[in-house]
CSV table of C-alpha atoms in Angstrom, one decimal:
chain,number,residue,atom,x,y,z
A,1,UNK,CA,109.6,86.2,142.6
A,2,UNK,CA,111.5,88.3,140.0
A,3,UNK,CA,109.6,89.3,136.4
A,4,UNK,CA,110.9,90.4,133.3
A,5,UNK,CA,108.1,91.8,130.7
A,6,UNK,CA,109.2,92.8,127.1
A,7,UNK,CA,107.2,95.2,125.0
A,8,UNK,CA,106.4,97.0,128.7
A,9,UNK,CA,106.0,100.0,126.4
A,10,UNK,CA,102.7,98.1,124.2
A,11,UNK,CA,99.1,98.4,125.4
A,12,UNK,CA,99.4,94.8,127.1
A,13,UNK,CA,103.0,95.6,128.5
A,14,UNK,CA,101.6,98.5,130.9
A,15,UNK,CA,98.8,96.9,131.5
A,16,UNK,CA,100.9,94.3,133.1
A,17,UNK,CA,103.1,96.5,134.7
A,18,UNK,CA,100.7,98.1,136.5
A,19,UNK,CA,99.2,94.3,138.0
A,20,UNK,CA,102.5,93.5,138.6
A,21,UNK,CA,102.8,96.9,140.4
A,22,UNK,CA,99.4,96.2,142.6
A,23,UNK,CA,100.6,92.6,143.8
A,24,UNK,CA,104.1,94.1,144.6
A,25,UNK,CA,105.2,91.8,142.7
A,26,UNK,CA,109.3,92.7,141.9
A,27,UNK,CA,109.7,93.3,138.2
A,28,UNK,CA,111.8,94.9,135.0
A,29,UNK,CA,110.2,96.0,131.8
A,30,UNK,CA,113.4,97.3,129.7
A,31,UNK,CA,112.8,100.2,127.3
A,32,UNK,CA,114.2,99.2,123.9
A,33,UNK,CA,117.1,100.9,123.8
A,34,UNK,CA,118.1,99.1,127.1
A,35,UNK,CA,116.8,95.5,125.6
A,36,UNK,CA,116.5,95.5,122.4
A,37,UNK,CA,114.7,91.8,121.4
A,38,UNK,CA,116.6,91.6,118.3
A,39,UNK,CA,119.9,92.2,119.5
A,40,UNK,CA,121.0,88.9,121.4
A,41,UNK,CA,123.8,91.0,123.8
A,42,UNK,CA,121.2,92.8,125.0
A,43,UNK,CA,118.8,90.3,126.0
A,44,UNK,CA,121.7,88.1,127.1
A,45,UNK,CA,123.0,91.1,129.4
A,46,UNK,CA,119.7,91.9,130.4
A,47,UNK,CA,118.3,88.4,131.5
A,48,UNK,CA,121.7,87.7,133.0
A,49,UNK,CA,122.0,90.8,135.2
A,50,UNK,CA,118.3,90.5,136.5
A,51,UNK,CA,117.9,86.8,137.0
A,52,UNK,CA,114.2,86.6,136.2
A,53,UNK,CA,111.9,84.0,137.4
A,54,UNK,CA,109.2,84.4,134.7
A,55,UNK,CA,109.6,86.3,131.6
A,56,UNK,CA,106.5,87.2,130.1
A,57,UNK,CA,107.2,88.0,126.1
A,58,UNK,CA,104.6,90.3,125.1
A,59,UNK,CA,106.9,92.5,122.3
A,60,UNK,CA,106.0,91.8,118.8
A,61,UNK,CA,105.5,94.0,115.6
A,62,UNK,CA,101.5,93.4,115.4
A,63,UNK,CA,100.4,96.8,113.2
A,64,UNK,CA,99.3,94.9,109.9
A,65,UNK,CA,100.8,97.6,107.8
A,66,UNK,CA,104.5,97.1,109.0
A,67,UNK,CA,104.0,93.0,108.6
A,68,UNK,CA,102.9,93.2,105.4
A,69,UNK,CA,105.1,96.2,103.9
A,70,UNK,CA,108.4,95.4,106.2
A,71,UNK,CA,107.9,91.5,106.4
A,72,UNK,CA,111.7,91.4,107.7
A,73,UNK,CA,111.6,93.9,110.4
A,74,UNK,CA,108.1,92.2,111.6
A,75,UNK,CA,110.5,88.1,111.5
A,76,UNK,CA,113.7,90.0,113.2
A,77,UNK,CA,110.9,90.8,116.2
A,78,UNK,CA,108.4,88.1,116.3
A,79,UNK,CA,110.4,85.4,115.6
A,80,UNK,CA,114.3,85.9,116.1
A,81,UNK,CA,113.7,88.4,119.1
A,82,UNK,CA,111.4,85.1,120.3
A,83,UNK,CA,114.7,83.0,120.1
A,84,UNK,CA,116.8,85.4,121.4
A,85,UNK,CA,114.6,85.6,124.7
A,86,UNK,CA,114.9,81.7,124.6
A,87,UNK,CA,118.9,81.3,124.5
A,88,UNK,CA,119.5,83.9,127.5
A,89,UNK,CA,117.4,81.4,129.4
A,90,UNK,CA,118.3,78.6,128.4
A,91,UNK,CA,122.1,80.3,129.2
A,92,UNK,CA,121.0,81.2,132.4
A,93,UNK,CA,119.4,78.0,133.5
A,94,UNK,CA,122.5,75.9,132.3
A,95,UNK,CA,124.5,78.1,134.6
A,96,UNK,CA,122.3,77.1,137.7
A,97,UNK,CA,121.1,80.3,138.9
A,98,UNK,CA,119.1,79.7,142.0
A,99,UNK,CA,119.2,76.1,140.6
A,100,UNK,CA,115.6,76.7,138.2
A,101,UNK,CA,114.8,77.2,134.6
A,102,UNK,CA,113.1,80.6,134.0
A,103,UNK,CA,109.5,80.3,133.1
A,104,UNK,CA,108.9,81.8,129.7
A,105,UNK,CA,105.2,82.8,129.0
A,106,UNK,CA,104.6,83.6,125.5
A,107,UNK,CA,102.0,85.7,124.3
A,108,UNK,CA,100.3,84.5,121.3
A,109,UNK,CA,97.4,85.1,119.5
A,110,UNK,CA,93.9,83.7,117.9
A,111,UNK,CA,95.0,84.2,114.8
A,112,UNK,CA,96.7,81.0,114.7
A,113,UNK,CA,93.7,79.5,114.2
A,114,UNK,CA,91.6,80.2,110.4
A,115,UNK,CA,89.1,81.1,111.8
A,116,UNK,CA,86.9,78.7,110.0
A,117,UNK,CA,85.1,76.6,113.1
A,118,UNK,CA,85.7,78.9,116.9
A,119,UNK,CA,85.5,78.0,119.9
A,120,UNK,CA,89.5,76.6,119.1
A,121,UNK,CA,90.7,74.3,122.0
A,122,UNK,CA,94.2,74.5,123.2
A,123,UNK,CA,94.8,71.1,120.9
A,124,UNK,CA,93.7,72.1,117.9
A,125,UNK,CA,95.4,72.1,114.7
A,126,UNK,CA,96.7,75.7,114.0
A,127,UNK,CA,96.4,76.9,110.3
A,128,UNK,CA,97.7,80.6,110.4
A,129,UNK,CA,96.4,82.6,107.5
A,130,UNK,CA,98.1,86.2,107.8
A,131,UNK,CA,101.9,86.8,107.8
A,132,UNK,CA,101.2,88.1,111.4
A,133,UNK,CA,99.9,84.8,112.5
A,134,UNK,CA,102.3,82.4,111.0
A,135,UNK,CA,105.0,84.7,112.9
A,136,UNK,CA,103.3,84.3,116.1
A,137,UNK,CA,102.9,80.3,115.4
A,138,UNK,CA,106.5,79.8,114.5
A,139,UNK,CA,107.3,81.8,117.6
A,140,UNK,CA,105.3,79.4,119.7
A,141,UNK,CA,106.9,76.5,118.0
A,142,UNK,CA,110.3,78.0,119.2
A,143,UNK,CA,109.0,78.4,122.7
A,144,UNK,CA,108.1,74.7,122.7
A,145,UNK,CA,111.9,73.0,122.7
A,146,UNK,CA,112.1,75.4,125.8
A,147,UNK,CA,111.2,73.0,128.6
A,148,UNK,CA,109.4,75.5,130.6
A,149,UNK,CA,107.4,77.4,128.7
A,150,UNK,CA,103.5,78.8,128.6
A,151,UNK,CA,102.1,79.7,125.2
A,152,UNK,CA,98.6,82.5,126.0
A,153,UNK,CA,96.4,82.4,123.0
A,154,UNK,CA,94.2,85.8,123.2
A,155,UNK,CA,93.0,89.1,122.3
A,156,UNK,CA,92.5,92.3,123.5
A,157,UNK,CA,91.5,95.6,122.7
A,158,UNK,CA,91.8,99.3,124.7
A,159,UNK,CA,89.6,99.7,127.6
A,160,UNK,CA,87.1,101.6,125.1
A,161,UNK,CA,86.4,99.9,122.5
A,162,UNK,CA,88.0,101.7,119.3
A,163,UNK,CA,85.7,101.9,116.7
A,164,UNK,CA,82.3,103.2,115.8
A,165,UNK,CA,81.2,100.4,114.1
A,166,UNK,CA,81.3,96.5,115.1
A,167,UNK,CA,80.6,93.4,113.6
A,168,UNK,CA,77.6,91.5,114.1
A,169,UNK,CA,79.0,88.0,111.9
A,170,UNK,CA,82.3,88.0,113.2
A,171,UNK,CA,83.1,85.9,117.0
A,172,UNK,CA,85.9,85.5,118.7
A,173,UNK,CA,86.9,85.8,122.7
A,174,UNK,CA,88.7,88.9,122.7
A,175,UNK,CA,88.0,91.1,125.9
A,176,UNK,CA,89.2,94.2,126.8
A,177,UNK,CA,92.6,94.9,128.0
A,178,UNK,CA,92.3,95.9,131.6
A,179,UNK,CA,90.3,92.2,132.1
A,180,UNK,CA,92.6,90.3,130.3
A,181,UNK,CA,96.3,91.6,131.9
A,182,UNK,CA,95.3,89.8,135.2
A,183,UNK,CA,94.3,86.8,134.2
A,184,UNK,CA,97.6,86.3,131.7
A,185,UNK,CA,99.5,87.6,135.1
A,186,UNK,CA,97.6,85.1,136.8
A,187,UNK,CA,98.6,82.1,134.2
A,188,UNK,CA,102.5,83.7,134.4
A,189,UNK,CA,102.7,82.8,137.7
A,190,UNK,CA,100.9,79.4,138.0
A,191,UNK,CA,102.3,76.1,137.7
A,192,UNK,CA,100.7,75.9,134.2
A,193,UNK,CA,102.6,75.3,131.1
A,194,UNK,CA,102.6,74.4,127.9
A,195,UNK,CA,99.3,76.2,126.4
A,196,UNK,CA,96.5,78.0,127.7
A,197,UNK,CA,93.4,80.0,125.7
A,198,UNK,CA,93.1,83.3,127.7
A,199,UNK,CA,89.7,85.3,126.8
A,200,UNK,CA,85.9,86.1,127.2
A,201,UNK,CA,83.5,82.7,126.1
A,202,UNK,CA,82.3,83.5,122.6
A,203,UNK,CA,80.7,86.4,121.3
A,204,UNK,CA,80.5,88.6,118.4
A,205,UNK,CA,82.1,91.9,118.1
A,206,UNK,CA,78.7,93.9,118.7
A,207,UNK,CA,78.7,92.1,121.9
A,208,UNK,CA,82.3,93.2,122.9
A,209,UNK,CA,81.8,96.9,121.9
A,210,UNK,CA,78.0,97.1,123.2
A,211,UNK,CA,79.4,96.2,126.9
A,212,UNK,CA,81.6,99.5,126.8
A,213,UNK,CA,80.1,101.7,124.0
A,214,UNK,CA,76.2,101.2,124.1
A,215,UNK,CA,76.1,103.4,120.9
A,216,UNK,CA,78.6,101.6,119.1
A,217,UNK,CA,76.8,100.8,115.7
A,218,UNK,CA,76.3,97.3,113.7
A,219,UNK,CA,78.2,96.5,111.2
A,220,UNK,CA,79.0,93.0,108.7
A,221,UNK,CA,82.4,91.7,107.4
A,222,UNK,CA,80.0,91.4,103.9
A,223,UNK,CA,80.8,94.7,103.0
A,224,UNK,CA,84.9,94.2,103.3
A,225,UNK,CA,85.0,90.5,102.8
A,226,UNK,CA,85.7,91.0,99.1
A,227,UNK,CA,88.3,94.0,99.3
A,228,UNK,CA,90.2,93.1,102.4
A,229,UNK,CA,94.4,92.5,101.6
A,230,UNK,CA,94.6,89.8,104.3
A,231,UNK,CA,91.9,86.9,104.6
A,232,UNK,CA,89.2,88.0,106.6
A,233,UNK,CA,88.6,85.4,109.9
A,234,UNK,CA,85.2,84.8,111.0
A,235,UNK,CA,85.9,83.2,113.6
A,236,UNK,CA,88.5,83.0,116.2
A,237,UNK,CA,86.6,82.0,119.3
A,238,UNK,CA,88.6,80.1,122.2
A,239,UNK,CA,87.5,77.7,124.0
A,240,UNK,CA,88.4,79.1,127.5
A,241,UNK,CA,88.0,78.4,131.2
């Protein structure tokens, strides 16, 4: 078993790494300047010369300030580097290497969801609201006329929970990094395809920060409902395992 991870330099990336590490588990996570996602030579060098088995696609321009003020560079990532990842394997595959398609496992996100109902099932209508999410959906859209593919809906955060103040009227099944690497590592290498929600059952943001940061104070989306530049979503939840 051979795996390639992009964005292996991201919070999620390592974390992978490192469970990849502990199974000894045989694996490449190319710095940028080695694999650039937007430039299709490199990913069709790199996927060609390692011959993955699964590629788990975790590299994405996520920081809301870049998506919103360099909408381009955010597309060229999240949704061309998406394709690019897609033709090497599909290049790859037709050639017959070791006579199997490479898995691809895509990491998506909530947000594809409005955020208007939770607890979201896997066949659910999406209805992306930010420029971020709509990204992320057409990039799982792009993954599906790949005929072995695995979209992960989830969210993460740190292993300490970043911020003194959390939300007591806002849900959704994010969990915390270190708890989530293993089970998307888990779902990489499974026979599973198509798409899987990845996450914690549904709780508010209080919840999530009170399990790691017992002083962590409350907080309500009231007071930035009204003055927030992207739509604020209540609730993300995922139905989950």
């Amino acid at each position: 078993m051979k795996v390639l991870v992009t964005g292996g330099s991201g919070l999620l990336g390592g974390y992978i790494q490192k469970e990849l590490k502990d199974r000894r588990i045989e694996y490449f996570a190319p710095e940028s300047h080695v694999m650039n996602i937007t430039d299709e030579l490199q990913v069709s060098r790199t996927i060609s010369d390692f011959k993955p088995d699964v590629v788990i696609h975790c590299a994405a321009v996520a920081k809301y300030k870049i998506v919103e003020e360099q909408p381009m560079k955010a597309l060229r990532a999240n949704v061309l580097g998406t394709i690019n990842i897609i033709a090497a394997c599909s290049t790859l595959s037709n050639l017959g290497f070791r006579n199997k398609t490479p898995k691809i496992v895509y990491i998506s996100t909530d947000h594809v969801f409005d955020g208007e109902d939770g607890n979201y099932s896997t066949s659910d209508r999406i209805n992306p609201q930010t420029k971020y999410a709509k990204m992320k959906a057409a990039g799982e859209l792009c993954v599906r006329t790949y005929p072995n593919h695995l979209s992960i809906r989830t969210s993460f955060c740190p292993e300490e929970f970043p911020f003194d103040t959390a939300y007591t009227d806002k849900w959704s099944s994010q969990d915390y990094v270190d708890l989530i690497a293993p089970k998307i590592v888990d779902a990489a290498l499974s026979k599973k395809t198509d798409v899987v929600n990845i996450g914690h059952k549904r709780r508010s943001f209080y919840e999530l920060a009170l399990e790691r940061k017992p002083e962590v104070k409350k907080g309500s989306v009231e007071s930035i409902v009204n003055t927030s530049p992207v739509p604020i979503l209540i609730d993300t939840s995922l139905e989950v395992e």
